[in-house]
mmCIF file with all atom_site columns, C-alpha atoms in Angstrom:
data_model
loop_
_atom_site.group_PDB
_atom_site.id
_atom_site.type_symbol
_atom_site.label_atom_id
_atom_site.label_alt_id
_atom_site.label_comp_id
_atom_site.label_asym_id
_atom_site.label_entity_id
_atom_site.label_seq_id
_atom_site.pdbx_PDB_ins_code
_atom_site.Cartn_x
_atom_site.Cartn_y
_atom_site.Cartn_z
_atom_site.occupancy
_atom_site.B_iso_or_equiv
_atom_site.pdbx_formal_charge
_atom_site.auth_seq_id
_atom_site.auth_comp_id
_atom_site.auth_asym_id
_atom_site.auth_atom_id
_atom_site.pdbx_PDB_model_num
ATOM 1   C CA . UNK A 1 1   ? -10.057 4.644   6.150  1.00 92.00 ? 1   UNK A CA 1
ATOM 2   C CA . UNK A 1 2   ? -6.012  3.645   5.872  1.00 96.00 ? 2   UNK A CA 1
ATOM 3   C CA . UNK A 1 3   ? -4.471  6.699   4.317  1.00 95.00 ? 3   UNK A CA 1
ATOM 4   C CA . UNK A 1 4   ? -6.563  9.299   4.824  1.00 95.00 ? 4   UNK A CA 1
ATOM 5   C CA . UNK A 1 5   ? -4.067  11.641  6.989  1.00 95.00 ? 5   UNK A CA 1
ATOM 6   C CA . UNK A 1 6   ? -0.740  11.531  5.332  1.00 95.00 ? 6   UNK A CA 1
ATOM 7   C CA . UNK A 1 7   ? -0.526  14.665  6.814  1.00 95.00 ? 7   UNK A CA 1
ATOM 8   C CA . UNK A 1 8   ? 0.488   13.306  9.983  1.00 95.00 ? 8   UNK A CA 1
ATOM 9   C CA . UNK A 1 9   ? 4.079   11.979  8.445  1.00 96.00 ? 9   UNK A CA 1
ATOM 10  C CA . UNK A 1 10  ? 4.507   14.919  6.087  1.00 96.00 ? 10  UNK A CA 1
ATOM 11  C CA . UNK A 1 11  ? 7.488   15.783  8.313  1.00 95.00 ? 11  UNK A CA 1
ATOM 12  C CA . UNK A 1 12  ? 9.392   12.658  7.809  1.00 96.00 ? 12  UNK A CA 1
ATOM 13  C CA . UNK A 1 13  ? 8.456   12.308  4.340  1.00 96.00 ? 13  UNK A CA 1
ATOM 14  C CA . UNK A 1 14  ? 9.765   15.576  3.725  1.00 96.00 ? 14  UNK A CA 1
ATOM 15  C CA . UNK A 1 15  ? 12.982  14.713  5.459  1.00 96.00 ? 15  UNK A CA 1
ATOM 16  C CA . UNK A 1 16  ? 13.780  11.470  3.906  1.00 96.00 ? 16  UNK A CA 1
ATOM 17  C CA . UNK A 1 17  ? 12.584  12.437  0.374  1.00 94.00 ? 17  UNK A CA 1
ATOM 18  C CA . UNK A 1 18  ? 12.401  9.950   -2.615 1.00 95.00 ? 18  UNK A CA 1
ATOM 19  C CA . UNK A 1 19  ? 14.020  7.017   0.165  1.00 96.00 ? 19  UNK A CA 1
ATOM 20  C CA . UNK A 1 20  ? 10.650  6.671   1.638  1.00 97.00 ? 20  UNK A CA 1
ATOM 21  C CA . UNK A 1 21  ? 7.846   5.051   0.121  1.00 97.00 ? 21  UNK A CA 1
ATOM 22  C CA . UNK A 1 22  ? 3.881   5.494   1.013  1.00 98.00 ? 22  UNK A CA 1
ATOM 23  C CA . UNK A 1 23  ? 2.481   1.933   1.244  1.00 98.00 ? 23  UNK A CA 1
ATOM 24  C CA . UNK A 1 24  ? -0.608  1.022   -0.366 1.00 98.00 ? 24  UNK A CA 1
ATOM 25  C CA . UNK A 1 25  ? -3.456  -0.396  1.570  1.00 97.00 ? 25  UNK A CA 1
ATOM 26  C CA . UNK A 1 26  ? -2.402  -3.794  -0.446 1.00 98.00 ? 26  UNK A CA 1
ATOM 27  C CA . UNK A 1 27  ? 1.386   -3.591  0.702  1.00 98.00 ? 27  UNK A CA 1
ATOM 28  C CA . UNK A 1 28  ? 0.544   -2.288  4.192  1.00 98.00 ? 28  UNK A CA 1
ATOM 29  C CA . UNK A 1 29  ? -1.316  -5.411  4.585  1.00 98.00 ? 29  UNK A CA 1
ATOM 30  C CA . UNK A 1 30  ? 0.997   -7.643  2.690  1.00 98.00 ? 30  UNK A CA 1
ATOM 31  C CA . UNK A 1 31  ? 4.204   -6.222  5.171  1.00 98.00 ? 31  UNK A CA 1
ATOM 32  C CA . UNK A 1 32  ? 1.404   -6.578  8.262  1.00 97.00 ? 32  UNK A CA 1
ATOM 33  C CA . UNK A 1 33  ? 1.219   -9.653  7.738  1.00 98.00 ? 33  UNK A CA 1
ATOM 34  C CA . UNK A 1 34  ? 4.107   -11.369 8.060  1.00 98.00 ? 34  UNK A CA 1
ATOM 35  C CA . UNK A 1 35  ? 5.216   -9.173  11.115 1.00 98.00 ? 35  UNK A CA 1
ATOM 36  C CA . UNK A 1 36  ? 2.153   -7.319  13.460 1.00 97.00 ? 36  UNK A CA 1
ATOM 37  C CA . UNK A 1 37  ? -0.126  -9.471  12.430 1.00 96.00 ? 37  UNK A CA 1
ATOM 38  C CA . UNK A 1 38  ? 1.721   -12.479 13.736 1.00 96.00 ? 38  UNK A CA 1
ATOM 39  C CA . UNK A 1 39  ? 1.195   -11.339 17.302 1.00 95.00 ? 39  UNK A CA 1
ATOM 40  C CA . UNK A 1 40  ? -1.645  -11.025 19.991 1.00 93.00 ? 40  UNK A CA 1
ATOM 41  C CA . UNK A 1 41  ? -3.140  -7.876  20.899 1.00 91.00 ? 41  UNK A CA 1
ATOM 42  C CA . UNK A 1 42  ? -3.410  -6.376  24.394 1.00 89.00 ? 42  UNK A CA 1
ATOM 43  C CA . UNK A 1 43  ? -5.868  -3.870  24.399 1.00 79.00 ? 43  UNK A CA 1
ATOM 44  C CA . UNK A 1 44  ? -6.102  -1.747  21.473 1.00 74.00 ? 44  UNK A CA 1
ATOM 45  C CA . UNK A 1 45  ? -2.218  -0.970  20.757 1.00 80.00 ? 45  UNK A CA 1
ATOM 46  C CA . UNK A 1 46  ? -0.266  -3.240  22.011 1.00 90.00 ? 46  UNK A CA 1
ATOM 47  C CA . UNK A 1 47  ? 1.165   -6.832  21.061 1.00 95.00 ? 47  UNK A CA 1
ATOM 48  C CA . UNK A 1 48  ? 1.537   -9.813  23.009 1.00 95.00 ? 48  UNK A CA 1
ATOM 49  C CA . UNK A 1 49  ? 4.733   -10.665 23.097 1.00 95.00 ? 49  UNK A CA 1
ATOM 50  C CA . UNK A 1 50  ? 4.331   -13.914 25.397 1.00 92.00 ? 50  UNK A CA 1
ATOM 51  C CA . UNK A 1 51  ? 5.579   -16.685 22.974 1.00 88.00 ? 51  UNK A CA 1
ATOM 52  C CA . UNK A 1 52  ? 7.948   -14.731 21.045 1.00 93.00 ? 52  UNK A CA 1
ATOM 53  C CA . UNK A 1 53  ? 11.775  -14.163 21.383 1.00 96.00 ? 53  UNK A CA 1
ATOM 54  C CA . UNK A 1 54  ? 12.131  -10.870 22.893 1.00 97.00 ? 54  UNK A CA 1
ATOM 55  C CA . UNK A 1 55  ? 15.585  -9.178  22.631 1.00 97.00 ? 55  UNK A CA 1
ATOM 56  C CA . UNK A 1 56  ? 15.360  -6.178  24.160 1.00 96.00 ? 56  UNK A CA 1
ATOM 57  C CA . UNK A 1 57  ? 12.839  -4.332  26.481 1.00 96.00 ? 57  UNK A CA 1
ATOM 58  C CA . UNK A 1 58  ? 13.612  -0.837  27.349 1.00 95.00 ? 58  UNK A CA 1
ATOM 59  C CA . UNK A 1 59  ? 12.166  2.049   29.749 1.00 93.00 ? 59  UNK A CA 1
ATOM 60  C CA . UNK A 1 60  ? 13.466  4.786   27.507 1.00 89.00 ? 60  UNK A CA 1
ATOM 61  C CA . UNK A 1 61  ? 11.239  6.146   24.928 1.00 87.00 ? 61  UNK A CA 1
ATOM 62  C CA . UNK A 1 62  ? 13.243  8.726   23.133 1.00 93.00 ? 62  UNK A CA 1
ATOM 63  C CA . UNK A 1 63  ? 14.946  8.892   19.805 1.00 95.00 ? 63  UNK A CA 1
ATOM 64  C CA . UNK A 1 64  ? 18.208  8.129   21.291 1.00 96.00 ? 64  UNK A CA 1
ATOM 65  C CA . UNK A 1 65  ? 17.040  4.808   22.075 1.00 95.00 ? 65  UNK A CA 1
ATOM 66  C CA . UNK A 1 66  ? 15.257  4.189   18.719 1.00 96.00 ? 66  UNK A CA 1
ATOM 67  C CA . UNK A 1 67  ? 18.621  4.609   16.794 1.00 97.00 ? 67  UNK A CA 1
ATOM 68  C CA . UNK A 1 68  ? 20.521  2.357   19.253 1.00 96.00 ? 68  UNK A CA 1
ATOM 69  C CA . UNK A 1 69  ? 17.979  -0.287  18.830 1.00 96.00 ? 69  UNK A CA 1
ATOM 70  C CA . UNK A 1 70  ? 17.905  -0.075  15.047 1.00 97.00 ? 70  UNK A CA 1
ATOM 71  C CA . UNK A 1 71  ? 21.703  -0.021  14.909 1.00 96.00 ? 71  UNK A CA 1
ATOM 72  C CA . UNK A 1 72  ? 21.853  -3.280  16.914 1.00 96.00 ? 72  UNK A CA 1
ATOM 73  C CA . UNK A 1 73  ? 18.794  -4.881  15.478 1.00 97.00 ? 73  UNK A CA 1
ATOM 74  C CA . UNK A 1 74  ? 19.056  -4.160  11.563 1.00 97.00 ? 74  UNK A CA 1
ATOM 75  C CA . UNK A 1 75  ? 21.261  -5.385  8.843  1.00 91.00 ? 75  UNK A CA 1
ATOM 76  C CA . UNK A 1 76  ? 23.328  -3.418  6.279  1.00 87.00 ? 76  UNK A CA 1
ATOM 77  C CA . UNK A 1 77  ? 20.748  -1.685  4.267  1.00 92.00 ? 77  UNK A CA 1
ATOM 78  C CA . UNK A 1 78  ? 17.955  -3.572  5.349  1.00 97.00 ? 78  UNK A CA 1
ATOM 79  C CA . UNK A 1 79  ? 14.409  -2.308  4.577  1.00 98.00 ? 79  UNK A CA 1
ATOM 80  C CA . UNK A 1 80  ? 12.146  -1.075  7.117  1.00 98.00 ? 80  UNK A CA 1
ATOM 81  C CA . UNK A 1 81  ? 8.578   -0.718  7.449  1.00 98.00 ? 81  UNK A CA 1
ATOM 82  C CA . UNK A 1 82  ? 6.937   1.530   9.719  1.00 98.00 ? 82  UNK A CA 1
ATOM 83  C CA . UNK A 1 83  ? 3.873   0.856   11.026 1.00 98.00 ? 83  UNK A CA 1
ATOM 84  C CA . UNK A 1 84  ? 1.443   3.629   13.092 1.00 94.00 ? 84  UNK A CA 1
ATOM 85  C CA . UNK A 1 85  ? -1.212  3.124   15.437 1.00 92.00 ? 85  UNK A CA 1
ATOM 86  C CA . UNK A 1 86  ? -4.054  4.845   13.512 1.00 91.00 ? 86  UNK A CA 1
ATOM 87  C CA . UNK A 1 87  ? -4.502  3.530   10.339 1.00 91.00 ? 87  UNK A CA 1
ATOM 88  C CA . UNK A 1 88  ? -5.938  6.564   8.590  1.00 95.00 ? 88  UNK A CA 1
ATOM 89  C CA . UNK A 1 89  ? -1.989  7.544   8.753  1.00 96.00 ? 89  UNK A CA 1
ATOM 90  C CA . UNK A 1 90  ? 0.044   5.406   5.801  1.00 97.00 ? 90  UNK A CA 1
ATOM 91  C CA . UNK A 1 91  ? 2.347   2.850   6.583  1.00 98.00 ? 91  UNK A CA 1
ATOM 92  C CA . UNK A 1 92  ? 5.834   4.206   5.329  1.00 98.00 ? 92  UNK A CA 1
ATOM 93  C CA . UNK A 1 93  ? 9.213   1.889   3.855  1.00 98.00 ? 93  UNK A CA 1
ATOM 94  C CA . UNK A 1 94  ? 12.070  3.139   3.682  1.00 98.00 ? 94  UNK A CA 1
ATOM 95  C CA . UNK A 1 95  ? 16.086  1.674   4.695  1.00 98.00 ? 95  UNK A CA 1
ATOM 96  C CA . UNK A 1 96  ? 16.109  1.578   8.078  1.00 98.00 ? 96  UNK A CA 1
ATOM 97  C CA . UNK A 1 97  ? 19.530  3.553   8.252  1.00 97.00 ? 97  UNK A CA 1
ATOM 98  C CA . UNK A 1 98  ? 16.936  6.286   7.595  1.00 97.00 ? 98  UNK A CA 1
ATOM 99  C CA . UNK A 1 99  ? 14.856  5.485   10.774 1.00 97.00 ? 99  UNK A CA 1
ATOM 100 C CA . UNK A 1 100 ? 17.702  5.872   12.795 1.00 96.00 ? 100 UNK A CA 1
ATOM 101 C CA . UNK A 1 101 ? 18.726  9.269   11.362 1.00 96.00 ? 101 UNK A CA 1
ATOM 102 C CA . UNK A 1 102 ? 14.962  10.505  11.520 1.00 97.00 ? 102 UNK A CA 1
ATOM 103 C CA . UNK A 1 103 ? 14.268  9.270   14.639 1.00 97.00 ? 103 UNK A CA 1
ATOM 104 C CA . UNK A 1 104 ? 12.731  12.023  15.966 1.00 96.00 ? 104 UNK A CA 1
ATOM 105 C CA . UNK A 1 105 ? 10.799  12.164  12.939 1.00 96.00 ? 105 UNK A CA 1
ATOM 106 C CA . UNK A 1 106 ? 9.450   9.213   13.234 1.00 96.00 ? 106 UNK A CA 1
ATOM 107 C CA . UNK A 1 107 ? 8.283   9.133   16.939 1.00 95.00 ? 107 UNK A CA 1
ATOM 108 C CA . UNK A 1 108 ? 6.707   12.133  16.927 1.00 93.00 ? 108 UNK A CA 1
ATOM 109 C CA . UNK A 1 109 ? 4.490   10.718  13.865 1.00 92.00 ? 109 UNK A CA 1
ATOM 110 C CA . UNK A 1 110 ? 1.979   8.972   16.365 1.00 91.00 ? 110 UNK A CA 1
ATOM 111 C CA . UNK A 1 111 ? 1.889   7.996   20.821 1.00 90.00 ? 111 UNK A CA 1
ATOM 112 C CA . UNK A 1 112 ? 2.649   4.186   18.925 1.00 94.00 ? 112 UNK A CA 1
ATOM 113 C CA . UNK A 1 113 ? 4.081   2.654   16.466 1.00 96.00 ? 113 UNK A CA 1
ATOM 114 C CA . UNK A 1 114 ? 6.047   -0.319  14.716 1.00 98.00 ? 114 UNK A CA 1
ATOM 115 C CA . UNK A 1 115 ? 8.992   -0.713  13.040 1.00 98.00 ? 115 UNK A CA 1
ATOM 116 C CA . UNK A 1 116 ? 9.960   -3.845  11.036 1.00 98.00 ? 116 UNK A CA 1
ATOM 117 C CA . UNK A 1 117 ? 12.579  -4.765  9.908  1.00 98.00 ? 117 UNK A CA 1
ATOM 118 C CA . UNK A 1 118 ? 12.355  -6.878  7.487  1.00 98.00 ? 118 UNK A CA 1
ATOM 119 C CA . UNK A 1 119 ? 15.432  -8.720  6.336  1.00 96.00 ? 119 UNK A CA 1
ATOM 120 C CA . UNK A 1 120 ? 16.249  -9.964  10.143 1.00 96.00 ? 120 UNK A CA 1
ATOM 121 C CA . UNK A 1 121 ? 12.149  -10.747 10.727 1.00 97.00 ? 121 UNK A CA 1
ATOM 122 C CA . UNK A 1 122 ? 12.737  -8.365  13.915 1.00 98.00 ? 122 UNK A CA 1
ATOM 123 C CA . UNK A 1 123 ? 9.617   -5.780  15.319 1.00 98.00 ? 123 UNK A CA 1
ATOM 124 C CA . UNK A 1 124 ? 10.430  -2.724  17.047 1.00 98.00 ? 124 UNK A CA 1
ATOM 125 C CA . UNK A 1 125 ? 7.478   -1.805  19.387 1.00 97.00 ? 125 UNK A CA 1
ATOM 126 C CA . UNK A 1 126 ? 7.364   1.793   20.519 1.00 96.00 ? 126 UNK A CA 1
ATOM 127 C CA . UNK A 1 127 ? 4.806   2.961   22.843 1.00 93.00 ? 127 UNK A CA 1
ATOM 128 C CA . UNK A 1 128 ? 5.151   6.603   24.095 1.00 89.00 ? 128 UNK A CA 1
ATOM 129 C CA . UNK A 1 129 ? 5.856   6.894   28.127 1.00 86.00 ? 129 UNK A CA 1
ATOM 130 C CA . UNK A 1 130 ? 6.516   3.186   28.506 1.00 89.00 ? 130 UNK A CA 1
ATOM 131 C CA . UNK A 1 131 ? 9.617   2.634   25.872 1.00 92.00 ? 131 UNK A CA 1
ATOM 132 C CA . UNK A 1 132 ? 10.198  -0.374  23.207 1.00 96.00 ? 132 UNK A CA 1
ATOM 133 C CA . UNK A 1 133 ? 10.353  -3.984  22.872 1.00 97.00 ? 133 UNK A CA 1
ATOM 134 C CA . UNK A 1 134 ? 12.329  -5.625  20.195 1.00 97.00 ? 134 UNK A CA 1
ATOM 135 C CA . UNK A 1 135 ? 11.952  -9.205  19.393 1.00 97.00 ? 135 UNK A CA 1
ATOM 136 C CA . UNK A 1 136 ? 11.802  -11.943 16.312 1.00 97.00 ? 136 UNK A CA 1
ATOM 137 C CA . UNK A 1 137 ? 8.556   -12.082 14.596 1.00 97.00 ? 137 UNK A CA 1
ATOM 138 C CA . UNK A 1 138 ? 6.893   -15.513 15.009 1.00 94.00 ? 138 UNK A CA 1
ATOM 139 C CA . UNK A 1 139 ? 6.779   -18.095 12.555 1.00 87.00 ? 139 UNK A CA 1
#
């Protein structure tokens, strides 16, 4: 059931304090939507991204690399959603400046997960030992 282990980001709740916010089954679907939801699947975790405009594909998979693609990717105080493989862990928005910072946080919340950011309509793809994809969200 979707929620059911907010234990799992407890750590980067605790971090970012009152700047996060736990999404709702409602707004997790709502924000999935109009950004995972608008792709393929590949198995069980993974998007298709044939058909949409990918930015950036990278082989690193470390926290390093998640700031640097959020600093190139994201607007000024643009809101973020993140998105994690297992749905019994919440989905989580909060200003993607904060992503970057808790980087580390954030990866080590699940193996996969998605960031998007939602004033530029970009994803962020993150898949542990194979790196992240950035690209547009289809329309």
């Amino acid at each position: 059931m979707y929620g059911t282990h907010p234990e799992e980001i407890a750590a980067l709740l605790e971090a970012v304090g009152d700047a996060a916010m736990v999404l709702s089954f409602r707004e997790d679907r709502a924000f999935a939507a109009l950004s995972v939801g608008r792709f393929g699947a590949v198995g069980s975790a993974r998007l298709d991204w044939a058909g949409a405009e990918v930015i950036e594909r990278c082989e690193s998979f470390d926290a390093d690399e998640l700031r640097r693609l959020v600093a190139s990717c994201a607007r000024t105080d643009e809101l973020a959603v993140v998105f994690w493989s297992n749905l019994a862990v919440p989905s989580v928005a909060l200003p993607a400046a904060l992503v970057a910072v808790q980087a580390e946080a954030v990866l080590a919340c699940s193996p996969e997960c998605w960031i998007y950011l939602v004033d530029s309509g970009v994803l962020i793809e993150f898949q542990d030992g194979e790196g992240f994809t950035a690209g547009r969200v289809p329309h």
